Each structure stands twice: as structure tokens, then as C-alpha cells.
């Protein structure tokens, strides 16, 4: 990143902090709050956008809402008694994150418009050199909280560049595109599509859904939270805690079905099939929408209005993926042709190939992406990758959930971050902790061994799996177990790196060494 002759000039203009946090979504803001509560105030939050919120800032598509109950989708240290619905929408969640930012005094630490372009580990000084789109930094510790749902993935469809109308991803919604009276093509059937379709169906002249694989859809049972409930949670906080604990407990009881006994999920499939039969009377359409894989293998969707919207007269379901675009004609893989004025992609994100990994160069001179291309994404306890000292993830590899709130995982990883910093303080001096390759391999072997019997590895194609079919995204256990295994940093799983000692008269210098 920096030539030797430029070192002096670089060190004069660069700013140094104890901790640099990348991203200001739930993970980044949670890390910032935890740092302040630990007494660490020398930190910065680098955010490429112009406001906080992460995925809840970026996703502004019609109908955008959370599929985790509101009272479980908030920090335990900052409950929100004023959630308006049992499943809150994007504006309310984003407002919650703005409130967190103000309540905990995080704004002085925020640097907007500061996209991380490159990072390199300086083994001599034991710190990270960080280049952003605005200014350069160095940091003793870096926390990557970019999240797996931050960079949209649009498939490389032949002819797409020549489509005459608006084309955009659900996470980059074009609010200047007027859909009223237009022929709209929705590509993909993930969680975003299940919310977008009912929201835009009434105004589109024709809505065509390109469905490569039908999702399992459970009833959502969303409702307005009454003023009386909000008053009670505000005046008697213990009632909100009880509600949150109940929601958590119900979901924890489901973990065994997903991770150990997926063959017992038949009852849930029957409930979902009944939901489909009730909503869609046309047997031909029902046949298109009924999945042929085990429920839970792909993400389960929650919706009360997705199926009814698909049954409306102005909606067509093409049971095949989009294969080619010829002008305004969209051609599916099965040969079906559809005319469209607008194309909306709900095709997911870069989850198994995090873009930040291409920008991080570790102790061996290789990027994180290069290291992960060998055997897939892997990090010790979802937090530390070997060869990348003092670099921690919030929502790292194999920390995702299929049935509970990611906020629980985030808070567990914040516990790990806090103890990581405490360990460095106890060690003292210029020091760094680098995950031992053997520890990362052992952790990952255990994860992948457990993954073999989970529902996510029962044969379907999903965004949980990388190109080699490895599940590098989901945690194969309960949130309680994850909290337990990330409560403390085990120094035996790390190499301790010390800064080189001062040169002797003979001019020799000790290299950074590992304390075993």
C-alpha cells in the first residue's frame, strides 16, 4: 500500500485510532456502543454512505419490513417499547438505529462517505493501514461489520445492458421509476420479493414473477401493537423483557428440528401447504408454488399477502429463471417470453464472497478473499481469520441464523470483541492476537461436521452455500450455545505477536514473534 520512501509523509497525515469499525448497521453501531461501555473512546466508525442504518438504510423498496418480531429485533440494552407493529417496517427500524446513534453519543465517532478501499497489516508496527475514499487511518484493531446483506448480487443475464427500461435491485430501489400502468418483471422469489410483489401488484398493469425455485411461505400474523401494549411496555419494562424472552424461547425450541432432525419438519410443511391451498384456488398455480425440497433448506418466508397477490388476474408466475433479454422481451430458461417495461431484481447479496475480503491484505501478503478461495470462508468462532491479526468480524462466517434474530448473534460477538480488547490490555505494550491456523481449521471442521445433518444441507440450492456447495454462512446450533462459545477469548487459540525490539548496535532486530 505504501512505498518505503513515502512512509514519513504518510505517518504525518494519517490519523490513528485504537479501533476502527467498518459499517454502521446493527453490527457497527452495536460495536460502537459496546466500545464506549467498555471505556474505549478512541475509535472511529467508517461508513461509505451518508447516514447510519446499513441494510435498513439501503432497502427502501415498497413493503420493506423485518421478518423477525419487533421486540426480538432490537438490542437487549436498548429495548424499544414503541414498536408500532409485531413485525416492524423499514422506516421504524431505521429510526430506531438513528435513535441508538444519538442516545449513546456515537455521532462524533462516525465518518460518512468513507468507504474502505484497502487495508494492509503492518507487521512491523502491529497495526492496520486503512485507505478510505475520504482519508487514511491506522488502527490497532479493526472490526468488520459490513454485514452479509450489504452488496447486491445481479446475475449476468445476456442482453440485460440493452433493456430499454429501468433495471434495479431491490436493495437499490429506483424511486424515480413509476410502476403505475407498467409491465413489471420481478426476478427472484426471496424475502424481498415476497414483500415487493404484494406492494406493487395493485399498481402494475402486468406483473410477471420469474421463479427459479418456489419458497416455503408461512403465515405472518402481523398486527398493530395497541396503544395499551406500548404503554405497558414503557411503564413496566419487565413486560417487554418477558415478551422478548418468550419470542426467543419459542424460536430456540425449533433449533433441533433444523440442526438435528430435519426429517421431523413434515408437520410444518403441511401447515405451509394448507396456507397455500387457502390462498390460491387455481391448482395449476398451486403446483408452481409448492416446493419440492425440505422446508428450511432455503430461507422460510413469512407473508399473509404474497400468495393472494400471485393469484390476482394481472400477475403471471413463470416457473423458470430469467435466461436472456432481447430488447424489451424477457426470455426464461424454459423458453417463455414476456414483455416488460421495468425489471426488478430480488436476487440476493454477496453472502459467501464478502466484497470486503478483496480489500483486506493480511500478514502473509495475501488478501482475505485469496485465503478463502482455497477452502471457503472460515473464521474462528465466527470472528477471527488466521493471518489477519487484530481483525474481527461481527456477523462473520457461519454466524447466520435460519430461525431467530441476528441481533442475538451480534451481541454475542460483541462480548467476544470486548474480551479480545481486555486481553490485549492485560498483555500490554504493542501486541496483536492472530488466530492459529490449526484453531481455525479445528473450529471449521467441527462446524462442517455438524452441518452435514442440518436441514440446510438436504440438497436444495440456496444462498447459504458457496460455489463448492459448502455452507459457510449458517450457525448449526442455538443462540444460547453461540453466546456460550463466544463469551471469552481462549488465548491458546491465538498466537501473540510482539512488535520488533529496538535494533542492537550490530544492527540486528528481532522479528515479531509468536508466544506459544
Short mmCIF file of C-alpha atoms in Angstrom, two decimals:
data_model
loop_
_atom_site.label_atom_id
_atom_site.label_comp_id
_atom_site.label_asym_id
_atom_site.label_seq_id
_atom_site.Cartn_x
_atom_site.Cartn_y
_atom_site.Cartn_z
CA UNK A 1 0.00 0.00 0.00
CA UNK A 2 2.82 2.42 0.92
CA UNK A 3 6.36 2.57 -0.53
CA UNK A 4 9.22 2.94 1.95
CA UNK A 5 10.11 6.44 0.79
CA UNK A 6 6.52 7.59 1.32
CA UNK A 7 6.38 6.31 4.89
CA UNK A 8 7.31 9.53 6.65
CA UNK A 9 4.82 11.62 4.69
CA UNK A 10 2.10 9.00 5.24
CA UNK A 11 2.65 8.86 9.00
CA UNK A 12 2.37 12.63 9.24
CA UNK A 13 -1.04 12.87 7.58
CA UNK A 14 -2.65 9.64 8.73
CA UNK A 15 -4.90 9.52 11.78
CA UNK A 16 -4.52 6.73 14.32
CA UNK A 17 -7.21 5.16 16.50
CA UNK A 18 -7.33 2.25 18.85
CA UNK A 19 -10.25 0.63 17.00
CA UNK A 20 -11.69 1.17 13.53
CA UNK A 21 -15.20 -0.18 12.90
CA UNK A 22 -16.34 -0.69 9.30
CA UNK A 23 -20.06 -0.19 8.75
CA UNK A 24 -22.86 1.47 10.72
CA UNK A 25 -25.69 -1.03 10.60
CA UNK A 26 -26.77 -3.06 13.62
CA UNK A 27 -23.33 -4.68 13.87
CA UNK A 28 -21.27 -1.50 13.56
CA UNK A 29 -23.44 0.59 15.87
CA UNK A 30 -23.59 -2.28 18.35
CA UNK A 31 -19.79 -2.44 18.32
CA UNK A 32 -19.55 1.31 18.86
CA UNK A 33 -21.92 1.18 21.83
CA UNK A 34 -20.01 -1.73 23.34
CA UNK A 35 -16.69 0.07 22.92
CA UNK A 36 -17.99 3.10 24.79
CA UNK A 37 -19.45 0.91 27.54
CA UNK A 38 -16.03 -0.74 27.88
CA UNK A 39 -14.42 2.66 28.30
CA UNK A 40 -12.89 2.73 24.82
CA UNK A 41 -13.46 6.13 23.25
CA UNK A 42 -10.54 6.20 20.80
CA UNK A 43 -12.38 4.66 17.87
CA UNK A 44 -13.93 5.58 14.56
CA UNK A 45 -16.85 4.13 12.56
CA UNK A 46 -16.15 4.21 8.83
CA UNK A 47 -19.32 4.33 6.74
CA UNK A 48 -19.43 4.54 2.94
CA UNK A 49 -22.95 6.05 2.87
CA UNK A 50 -24.16 9.37 4.24
CA UNK A 51 -26.14 8.02 7.20
CA UNK A 52 -26.34 5.08 9.57
CA UNK A 53 -28.61 2.08 9.15
CA UNK A 54 -26.86 -0.50 6.98
CA UNK A 55 -29.34 -2.73 5.21
CA UNK A 56 -32.21 -0.80 6.82
CA UNK A 57 -30.93 2.37 5.18
CA UNK A 58 -30.30 0.77 1.79
CA UNK A 59 -33.52 -1.22 1.44
CA UNK A 60 -36.35 1.22 0.81
CA UNK A 61 -38.43 -0.90 -1.55
CA UNK A 62 -42.23 -0.93 -1.21
CA UNK A 63 -43.37 -3.13 1.64
CA UNK A 64 -39.92 -3.48 3.19
CA UNK A 65 -40.23 -4.92 6.71
CA UNK A 66 -38.49 -7.32 9.07
CA UNK A 67 -39.45 -10.99 9.29
CA UNK A 68 -38.28 -11.20 12.91
CA UNK A 69 -40.71 -9.98 15.60
CA UNK A 70 -40.04 -6.37 16.57
CA UNK A 71 -39.35 -6.95 20.26
CA UNK A 72 -36.72 -9.54 19.39
CA UNK A 73 -35.18 -7.40 16.67
CA UNK A 74 -33.62 -4.81 18.95
CA UNK A 75 -30.64 -4.63 21.27
CA UNK A 76 -31.16 -6.09 24.73
CA UNK A 77 -29.52 -2.97 26.19
CA UNK A 78 -31.86 -0.66 24.25
CA UNK A 79 -35.40 -2.07 24.21
CA UNK A 80 -37.99 -0.15 22.23
CA UNK A 81 -41.43 -0.15 23.85
CA UNK A 82 -42.85 1.91 20.97
CA UNK A 83 -42.68 -0.63 18.14
CA UNK A 84 -45.89 0.02 16.14
CA UNK A 85 -46.37 -3.49 14.73
CA UNK A 86 -45.45 -7.03 15.69
CA UNK A 87 -43.24 -7.07 12.56
CA UNK A 88 -41.95 -3.54 12.04
CA UNK A 89 -41.30 -1.85 8.74
CA UNK A 90 -38.09 -0.38 7.41
CA UNK A 91 -38.78 3.25 8.40
CA UNK A 92 -39.32 2.32 12.05
CA UNK A 93 -36.22 0.11 12.22
CA UNK A 94 -34.08 2.78 10.62
CA UNK A 95 -35.48 5.36 13.06
CA UNK A 96 -34.55 3.01 15.91
CA UNK A 97 -30.93 2.89 14.69
CA UNK A 98 -30.80 6.68 14.39
CA UNK A 99 -32.06 6.87 17.98
CA UNK A 100 -29.38 4.41 19.12
CA UNK A 101 -26.78 6.64 17.47
CA UNK A 102 -27.96 9.70 19.39
CA UNK A 103 -28.76 8.03 22.71
CA UNK A 104 -25.30 6.52 23.06
CA UNK A 105 -23.38 9.53 21.73
CA UNK A 106 -21.97 7.85 18.63
CA UNK A 107 -22.10 10.71 16.14
CA UNK A 108 -18.64 12.13 16.98
CA UNK A 109 -17.17 8.77 16.02
CA UNK A 110 -18.94 8.48 12.65
CA UNK A 111 -17.17 9.23 9.37
CA UNK A 112 -19.65 9.23 6.50
CA UNK A 113 -18.60 8.95 2.86
CA UNK A 114 -15.59 6.91 3.99
CA UNK A 115 -15.67 3.71 2.00
CA UNK A 116 -12.81 1.37 2.89
CA UNK A 117 -10.85 0.88 -0.32
CA UNK A 118 -7.88 -1.09 1.02
CA UNK A 119 -6.41 -2.35 4.28
CA UNK A 120 -2.98 -3.80 4.91
CA UNK A 121 -1.45 -5.29 8.05
CA UNK A 122 1.83 -3.65 9.04
CA UNK A 123 3.75 -6.46 10.74
CA UNK A 124 6.49 -4.11 11.92
CA UNK A 125 4.24 -1.65 13.72
CA UNK A 126 1.49 -4.18 14.52
CA UNK A 127 -1.36 -2.09 13.17
CA UNK A 128 -3.72 -1.83 10.23
CA UNK A 129 -3.22 0.75 7.49
CA UNK A 130 -6.61 1.76 6.12
CA UNK A 131 -7.28 3.75 2.96
CA UNK A 132 -10.77 5.15 2.54
CA UNK A 133 -12.44 7.25 -0.13
CA UNK A 134 -12.01 10.29 2.12
CA UNK A 135 -8.90 9.92 4.31
CA UNK A 136 -6.36 7.43 5.61
CA UNK A 137 -6.25 5.83 9.04
CA UNK A 138 -4.26 3.40 11.09
CA UNK A 139 -5.79 1.27 13.82
CA UNK A 140 -4.61 -1.24 16.38
CA UNK A 141 -7.77 -3.28 15.92
CA UNK A 142 -10.29 -3.41 13.08
CA UNK A 143 -13.87 -4.62 13.41
CA UNK A 144 -15.56 -5.51 10.14
CA UNK A 145 -19.32 -5.06 10.46
CA UNK A 146 -20.16 -4.74 6.77
CA UNK A 147 -22.79 -7.47 7.02
CA UNK A 148 -23.70 -10.20 4.52
CA UNK A 149 -26.67 -8.27 3.06
CA UNK A 150 -24.84 -5.12 2.02
CA UNK A 151 -23.74 -5.72 -1.57
CA UNK A 152 -26.48 -6.73 -4.03
CA UNK A 153 -25.97 -9.53 -6.50
CA UNK A 154 -27.40 -9.11 -10.01
CA UNK A 155 -26.98 -12.12 -12.31
CA UNK A 156 -25.09 -11.74 -15.58
CA UNK A 157 -28.03 -12.07 -17.97
CA UNK A 158 -27.21 -11.83 -21.70
CA UNK A 159 -28.74 -8.73 -23.26
CA UNK A 160 -29.58 -7.06 -19.94
CA UNK A 161 -27.48 -3.99 -20.76
CA UNK A 162 -29.68 -3.31 -23.79
CA UNK A 163 -33.00 -3.42 -21.94
CA UNK A 164 -34.70 -0.07 -22.74
CA UNK A 165 -36.41 0.48 -19.38
CA UNK A 166 -35.37 0.87 -15.72
CA UNK A 167 -33.40 -2.02 -14.20
CA UNK A 168 -32.58 -2.10 -10.50
CA UNK A 169 -32.04 -4.35 -7.49
CA UNK A 170 -34.48 -4.39 -4.60
CA UNK A 171 -31.74 -3.01 -2.30
CA UNK A 172 -31.17 -0.06 -4.65
CA UNK A 173 -34.78 0.80 -5.38
CA UNK A 174 -35.27 3.41 -8.10
CA UNK A 175 -37.94 5.68 -6.65
CA UNK A 176 -37.99 7.69 -9.89
CA UNK A 177 -39.30 4.67 -11.77
CA UNK A 178 -43.09 4.97 -11.97
CA UNK A 179 -44.60 1.48 -11.98
CA UNK A 180 -48.18 2.60 -12.45
CA UNK A 181 -49.66 1.02 -15.55
CA UNK A 182 -46.32 -0.62 -16.45
CA UNK A 183 -45.38 -4.19 -17.26
CA UNK A 184 -43.08 -5.11 -14.40
CA UNK A 185 -40.84 -8.17 -14.19
CA UNK A 186 -39.84 -9.34 -10.71
CA UNK A 187 -36.83 -11.66 -10.87
CA UNK A 188 -36.34 -13.83 -7.79
CA UNK A 189 -38.51 -15.20 -5.01
CA UNK A 190 -36.61 -14.38 -1.84
CA UNK A 191 -37.75 -12.46 1.22
CA UNK A 192 -37.63 -9.10 -0.58
CA UNK A 193 -39.74 -10.36 -3.49
CA UNK A 194 -42.35 -11.71 -1.08
CA UNK A 195 -42.81 -8.15 0.22
CA UNK A 196 -42.43 -6.30 -3.07
CA UNK A 197 -44.93 -8.35 -5.08
CA UNK A 198 -47.98 -7.56 -2.87
CA UNK A 199 -46.93 -3.91 -2.62
CA UNK A 200 -46.62 -3.22 -6.37
CA UNK A 201 -49.21 -5.64 -7.74
CA UNK A 202 -52.15 -3.23 -7.43
CA UNK A 203 -50.47 -0.51 -9.49
CA UNK A 204 -48.74 -2.56 -12.19
CA UNK A 205 -50.62 -3.22 -15.41
CA UNK A 206 -48.92 -6.61 -15.55
CA UNK A 207 -46.57 -8.20 -13.04
CA UNK A 208 -44.52 -11.23 -14.05
CA UNK A 209 -42.63 -13.17 -11.40
CA UNK A 210 -39.63 -15.17 -12.62
CA UNK A 211 -39.38 -18.00 -10.13
CA UNK A 212 -36.42 -20.33 -10.32
CA UNK A 213 -37.39 -22.09 -7.09
CA UNK A 214 -40.60 -21.62 -5.08
CA UNK A 215 -40.13 -20.70 -1.42
CA UNK A 216 -41.92 -22.16 1.56
CA UNK A 217 -44.20 -19.41 2.90
CA UNK A 218 -45.68 -19.45 6.39
CA UNK A 219 -48.44 -17.11 7.62
CA UNK A 220 -47.01 -13.91 9.07
CA UNK A 221 -49.76 -12.99 11.55
CA UNK A 222 -48.60 -9.40 11.58
CA UNK A 223 -50.75 -6.96 13.55
CA UNK A 224 -50.72 -3.48 15.01
CA UNK A 225 -49.39 -3.26 18.57
CA UNK A 226 -52.02 -1.48 20.59
CA UNK A 227 -51.52 1.74 22.50
CA UNK A 228 -52.20 -0.19 25.69
CA UNK A 229 -49.39 -2.64 24.96
CA UNK A 230 -46.97 0.16 24.17
CA UNK A 231 -47.95 1.98 27.39
CA UNK A 232 -47.44 -1.19 29.43
CA UNK A 233 -44.01 -1.92 27.93
CA UNK A 234 -42.98 1.70 28.52
CA UNK A 235 -44.16 1.93 32.13
CA UNK A 236 -43.33 -1.63 33.14
CA UNK A 237 -40.16 -2.59 31.22
CA UNK A 238 -40.24 -6.11 32.63
CA UNK A 239 -43.27 -6.86 30.43
CA UNK A 240 -41.25 -6.03 27.34
CA UNK A 241 -38.45 -8.26 28.57
CA UNK A 242 -40.94 -11.06 29.13
CA UNK A 243 -42.32 -10.64 25.62
CA UNK A 244 -38.82 -10.69 24.17
CA UNK A 245 -37.86 -13.76 26.21
CA UNK A 246 -40.97 -15.63 25.10
CA UNK A 247 -40.32 -14.88 21.44
CA UNK A 248 -36.72 -16.03 21.85
CA UNK A 249 -37.69 -19.22 23.68
CA UNK A 250 -40.21 -20.30 21.06
CA UNK A 251 -37.60 -19.96 18.34
CA UNK A 252 -34.90 -21.69 20.34
CA UNK A 253 -37.17 -24.72 20.68
CA UNK A 254 -37.18 -25.06 16.88
CA UNK A 255 -33.40 -25.27 16.59
CA UNK A 256 -33.20 -29.05 16.97
CA UNK A 257 -35.56 -29.59 14.03
CA UNK A 258 -33.32 -27.55 11.75
CA UNK A 259 -29.97 -28.79 13.00
CA UNK A 260 -30.52 -32.40 14.07
CA UNK A 261 -33.89 -33.79 12.97
CA UNK A 262 -34.94 -32.17 9.68
CA UNK A 263 -36.96 -35.29 8.89
CA UNK A 264 -39.42 -34.17 11.57
CA UNK A 265 -40.30 -30.96 9.74
CA UNK A 266 -43.16 -32.61 7.89
CA UNK A 267 -45.80 -31.04 10.13
CA UNK A 268 -44.52 -27.56 9.33
CA UNK A 269 -44.64 -28.42 5.63
CA UNK A 270 -48.27 -29.47 5.95
CA UNK A 271 -49.15 -26.21 7.70
CA UNK A 272 -47.45 -24.26 4.92
CA UNK A 273 -49.15 -26.30 2.19
CA UNK A 274 -52.51 -25.58 3.84
CA UNK A 275 -51.66 -21.86 3.80
CA UNK A 276 -51.01 -22.17 0.06
CA UNK A 277 -54.29 -24.05 -0.59
CA UNK A 278 -56.27 -21.46 1.35
CA UNK A 279 -54.72 -18.56 -0.56
CA UNK A 280 -54.52 -19.96 -4.11
CA UNK A 281 -57.52 -21.76 -5.59
CA UNK A 282 -56.04 -22.41 -9.05
CA UNK A 283 -54.49 -25.92 -8.93
CA UNK A 284 -52.09 -25.14 -11.79
CA UNK A 285 -50.73 -22.10 -9.97
CA UNK A 286 -50.55 -24.02 -6.69
CA UNK A 287 -48.45 -26.67 -8.42
CA UNK A 288 -45.97 -23.98 -9.49
CA UNK A 289 -45.77 -22.56 -5.97
CA UNK A 290 -45.40 -25.80 -3.99
CA UNK A 291 -41.71 -26.50 -3.19
CA UNK A 292 -40.23 -29.97 -3.69
CA UNK A 293 -37.47 -29.65 -1.08
CA UNK A 294 -37.46 -29.90 2.71
CA UNK A 295 -38.81 -26.78 4.41
CA UNK A 296 -35.99 -24.73 5.92
CA UNK A 297 -33.40 -25.83 3.37
CA UNK A 298 -33.87 -22.39 1.83
CA UNK A 299 -34.94 -19.41 3.87
CA UNK A 300 -38.55 -19.71 5.06
CA UNK A 301 -40.64 -16.68 4.18
CA UNK A 302 -43.40 -15.11 6.27
CA UNK A 303 -46.28 -13.46 4.44
CA UNK A 304 -50.05 -13.17 4.56
CA UNK A 305 -50.40 -11.41 1.22
CA UNK A 306 -47.76 -12.94 -1.10
CA UNK A 307 -49.89 -15.88 -2.27
CA UNK A 308 -53.07 -13.79 -2.66
CA UNK A 309 -51.12 -11.28 -4.78
CA UNK A 310 -49.83 -14.04 -7.07
CA UNK A 311 -53.40 -15.19 -7.60
CA UNK A 312 -54.56 -11.80 -8.90
CA UNK A 313 -55.57 -11.57 -12.61
CA UNK A 314 -52.73 -9.19 -13.54
CA UNK A 315 -49.96 -11.49 -12.22
CA UNK A 316 -48.15 -14.26 -14.06
CA UNK A 317 -45.76 -16.73 -12.48
CA UNK A 318 -43.06 -18.10 -14.77
CA UNK A 319 -41.68 -21.20 -13.09
CA UNK A 320 -38.22 -20.69 -14.52
CA UNK A 321 -35.33 -18.31 -14.10
CA UNK A 322 -34.55 -15.39 -16.41
CA UNK A 323 -32.11 -16.56 -19.08
CA UNK A 324 -31.91 -13.78 -21.68
CA UNK A 325 -33.12 -10.29 -22.52
CA UNK A 326 -33.91 -9.33 -26.12
CA UNK A 327 -34.79 -5.67 -26.13
CA UNK A 328 -37.97 -5.44 -24.04
CA UNK A 329 -38.58 -9.19 -24.33
CA UNK A 330 -37.53 -11.34 -21.37
CA UNK A 331 -36.83 -14.98 -22.11
CA UNK A 332 -36.98 -17.57 -19.33
CA UNK A 333 -34.87 -20.70 -19.19
CA UNK A 334 -37.90 -22.75 -20.28
CA UNK A 335 -38.39 -20.55 -23.36
CA UNK A 336 -41.29 -18.47 -22.01
CA UNK A 337 -41.23 -14.93 -23.42
CA UNK A 338 -42.54 -11.90 -21.56
CA UNK A 339 -42.73 -8.23 -22.48
CA UNK A 340 -41.63 -5.83 -19.75
CA UNK A 341 -41.13 -2.11 -19.16
CA UNK A 342 -39.27 -2.45 -15.85
CA UNK A 343 -37.06 -5.17 -14.35
CA UNK A 344 -36.66 -5.53 -10.59
CA UNK A 345 -34.07 -7.98 -9.29
CA UNK A 346 -34.63 -9.62 -5.92
CA UNK A 347 -31.66 -11.90 -6.40
CA UNK A 348 -29.89 -11.61 -3.09
CA UNK A 349 -26.45 -10.48 -2.00
CA UNK A 350 -22.78 -11.42 -1.94
CA UNK A 351 -23.03 -13.60 1.16
CA UNK A 352 -20.37 -16.26 0.55
CA UNK A 353 -17.91 -13.90 -1.15
CA UNK A 354 -17.87 -10.80 1.03
CA UNK A 355 -16.57 -7.87 -1.06
CA UNK A 356 -14.61 -6.51 1.92
CA UNK A 357 -12.44 -9.65 1.74
CA UNK A 358 -10.87 -8.45 -1.53
CA UNK A 359 -9.73 -5.26 0.20
CA UNK A 360 -8.03 -6.73 3.26
CA UNK A 361 -4.39 -7.85 2.97
CA UNK A 362 -3.05 -9.83 5.90
CA UNK A 363 0.27 -10.76 7.43
CA UNK A 364 1.18 -13.12 4.59
CA UNK A 365 0.69 -10.51 1.89
CA UNK A 366 -2.45 -12.19 0.58
CA UNK A 367 -5.98 -10.89 0.71
CA UNK A 368 -8.69 -12.48 2.78
CA UNK A 369 -10.51 -13.34 -0.44
CA UNK A 370 -7.45 -15.22 -1.70
CA UNK A 371 -7.20 -17.18 1.52
CA UNK A 372 -10.88 -18.08 1.44
CA UNK A 373 -10.80 -19.24 -2.18
CA UNK A 374 -8.85 -22.27 -1.02
CA UNK A 375 -11.40 -23.82 1.35
CA UNK A 376 -14.24 -21.31 1.62
CA UNK A 377 -14.97 -18.66 4.25
CA UNK A 378 -13.83 -19.64 7.72
CA UNK A 379 -13.20 -17.76 10.95
CA UNK A 380 -12.51 -18.89 14.49
CA UNK A 381 -15.78 -18.58 16.43
CA UNK A 382 -17.10 -16.55 13.51
CA UNK A 383 -14.73 -13.73 14.43
CA UNK A 384 -11.04 -14.26 13.57
CA UNK A 385 -9.35 -15.42 10.37
CA UNK A 386 -5.83 -16.86 10.52
CA UNK A 387 -3.17 -14.49 9.21
CA UNK A 388 -5.23 -11.38 9.91
CA UNK A 389 -4.17 -10.21 13.38
CA UNK A 390 -6.38 -7.90 15.43
CA UNK A 391 -9.12 -8.17 12.80
CA UNK A 392 -12.56 -9.26 13.98
CA UNK A 393 -15.90 -9.83 12.31
CA UNK A 394 -19.34 -9.00 13.55
CA UNK A 395 -21.58 -11.41 11.60
CA UNK A 396 -18.68 -13.41 10.23
CA UNK A 397 -18.62 -16.85 8.57
CA UNK A 398 -21.11 -19.40 9.95
CA UNK A 399 -22.90 -16.99 12.25
CA UNK A 400 -26.15 -16.65 10.30
CA UNK A 401 -29.49 -17.93 11.56
CA UNK A 402 -32.44 -19.59 9.93
CA UNK A 403 -34.98 -19.21 12.71
CA UNK A 404 -34.06 -16.46 15.16
CA UNK A 405 -32.88 -12.86 15.47
CA UNK A 406 -29.42 -11.93 14.24
CA UNK A 407 -29.26 -9.29 16.96
CA UNK A 408 -28.65 -12.15 19.42
CA UNK A 409 -25.65 -13.29 17.39
CA UNK A 410 -24.36 -9.72 17.10
CA UNK A 411 -24.48 -9.20 20.86
CA UNK A 412 -22.64 -12.49 21.42
CA UNK A 413 -19.88 -11.38 19.05
CA UNK A 414 -19.70 -8.05 20.83
CA UNK A 415 -18.95 -9.97 24.04
CA UNK A 416 -16.09 -11.64 22.19
CA UNK A 417 -14.83 -8.29 20.92
CA UNK A 418 -14.89 -6.82 24.41
CA UNK A 419 -12.88 -9.70 25.85
CA UNK A 420 -10.45 -9.54 22.91
CA UNK A 421 -9.67 -5.92 23.81
CA UNK A 422 -9.39 -6.78 27.50
CA UNK A 423 -6.86 -9.49 26.69
CA UNK A 424 -4.77 -7.01 24.69
CA UNK A 425 -4.91 -4.54 27.58
CA UNK A 426 -3.78 -7.24 30.02
CA UNK A 427 -0.90 -8.24 27.75
CA UNK A 428 0.16 -4.62 27.43
CA UNK A 429 2.59 -2.93 25.08
CA UNK A 430 2.43 -3.21 21.30
CA UNK A 431 0.86 -6.59 20.77
CA UNK A 432 -1.57 -8.39 18.48
CA UNK A 433 -3.51 -11.64 18.52
CA UNK A 434 -3.59 -13.78 15.40
CA UNK A 435 -5.83 -16.84 15.23
CA UNK A 436 -3.79 -20.02 14.88
CA UNK A 437 -4.43 -21.81 11.58
CA UNK A 438 -4.86 -25.07 13.49
CA UNK A 439 -7.54 -23.48 15.70
CA UNK A 440 -9.43 -22.10 12.70
CA UNK A 441 -9.26 -25.49 10.95
CA UNK A 442 -10.46 -27.33 14.03
CA UNK A 443 -13.34 -24.91 14.54
CA UNK A 444 -14.36 -25.08 10.89
CA UNK A 445 -14.13 -28.89 10.78
CA UNK A 446 -16.48 -29.05 13.74
CA UNK A 447 -18.91 -26.64 12.08
CA UNK A 448 -18.93 -28.51 8.78
CA UNK A 449 -19.28 -31.89 10.52
CA UNK A 450 -22.36 -30.66 12.36
CA UNK A 451 -23.66 -29.06 9.17
CA UNK A 452 -23.97 -32.45 7.46
CA UNK A 453 -27.13 -33.36 9.37
CA UNK A 454 -28.83 -29.95 9.20
CA UNK A 455 -31.78 -29.03 7.02
CA UNK A 456 -29.61 -26.56 5.09
CA UNK A 457 -27.59 -29.42 3.63
CA UNK A 458 -30.50 -31.59 2.49
CA UNK A 459 -29.95 -30.91 -1.18
CA UNK A 460 -31.54 -27.63 -2.24
CA UNK A 461 -29.69 -24.72 -3.83
CA UNK A 462 -29.60 -21.70 -1.55
CA UNK A 463 -27.60 -18.58 -0.72
CA UNK A 464 -26.33 -20.38 2.37
CA UNK A 465 -23.99 -22.45 0.16
CA UNK A 466 -20.90 -21.29 -1.70
CA UNK A 467 -19.94 -22.32 -5.24
CA UNK A 468 -18.47 -25.59 -3.95
CA UNK A 469 -21.61 -26.46 -2.00
CA UNK A 470 -20.13 -25.64 1.41
CA UNK A 471 -22.39 -23.99 3.98
CA UNK A 472 -20.22 -21.11 5.15
CA UNK A 473 -22.99 -18.82 6.37
CA UNK A 474 -25.23 -20.51 8.96
CA UNK A 475 -24.60 -21.36 12.60
CA UNK A 476 -25.62 -25.02 13.20
CA UNK A 477 -26.78 -24.54 16.78
CA UNK A 478 -28.79 -22.40 19.17
CA UNK A 479 -28.14 -18.76 20.00
CA UNK A 480 -27.60 -19.79 23.63
CA UNK A 481 -24.80 -22.12 22.54
CA UNK A 482 -23.25 -19.43 20.36
CA UNK A 483 -23.31 -16.98 23.25
CA UNK A 484 -21.54 -19.56 25.39
CA UNK A 485 -18.74 -20.31 22.93
CA UNK A 486 -18.06 -16.61 22.30
CA UNK A 487 -18.15 -15.42 25.90
CA UNK A 488 -14.37 -15.48 26.32
CA UNK A 489 -11.27 -15.40 24.14
CA UNK A 490 -9.16 -18.53 24.56
CA UNK A 491 -5.56 -17.37 24.21
CA UNK A 492 -4.49 -20.92 23.38
CA UNK A 493 -6.26 -20.44 20.05
CA UNK A 494 -4.14 -17.40 19.20
CA UNK A 495 -0.55 -16.50 18.51
CA UNK A 496 0.66 -13.48 20.42
CA UNK A 497 2.62 -11.10 18.20
CA UNK A 498 5.02 -8.57 19.69
CA UNK A 499 6.45 -5.51 17.97
CA UNK A 500 10.10 -5.88 16.90
CA UNK A 501 12.58 -4.80 19.54
CA UNK A 502 14.87 -1.85 19.03
CA UNK A 503 17.89 -2.52 16.84
CA UNK A 504 21.09 -3.59 18.57
CA UNK A 505 24.46 -1.96 17.93
CA UNK A 506 25.15 -4.67 15.39
CA UNK A 507 22.03 -3.56 13.56
CA UNK A 508 20.07 -6.74 14.15
CA UNK A 509 16.42 -6.66 15.03
CA UNK A 510 14.09 -9.26 16.38
CA UNK A 511 11.12 -10.06 14.19
CA UNK A 512 7.61 -10.15 15.51
CA UNK A 513 7.39 -13.44 17.31
CA UNK A 514 4.77 -15.86 18.44
CA UNK A 515 4.48 -16.67 22.13
CA UNK A 516 3.38 -20.27 22.42
#
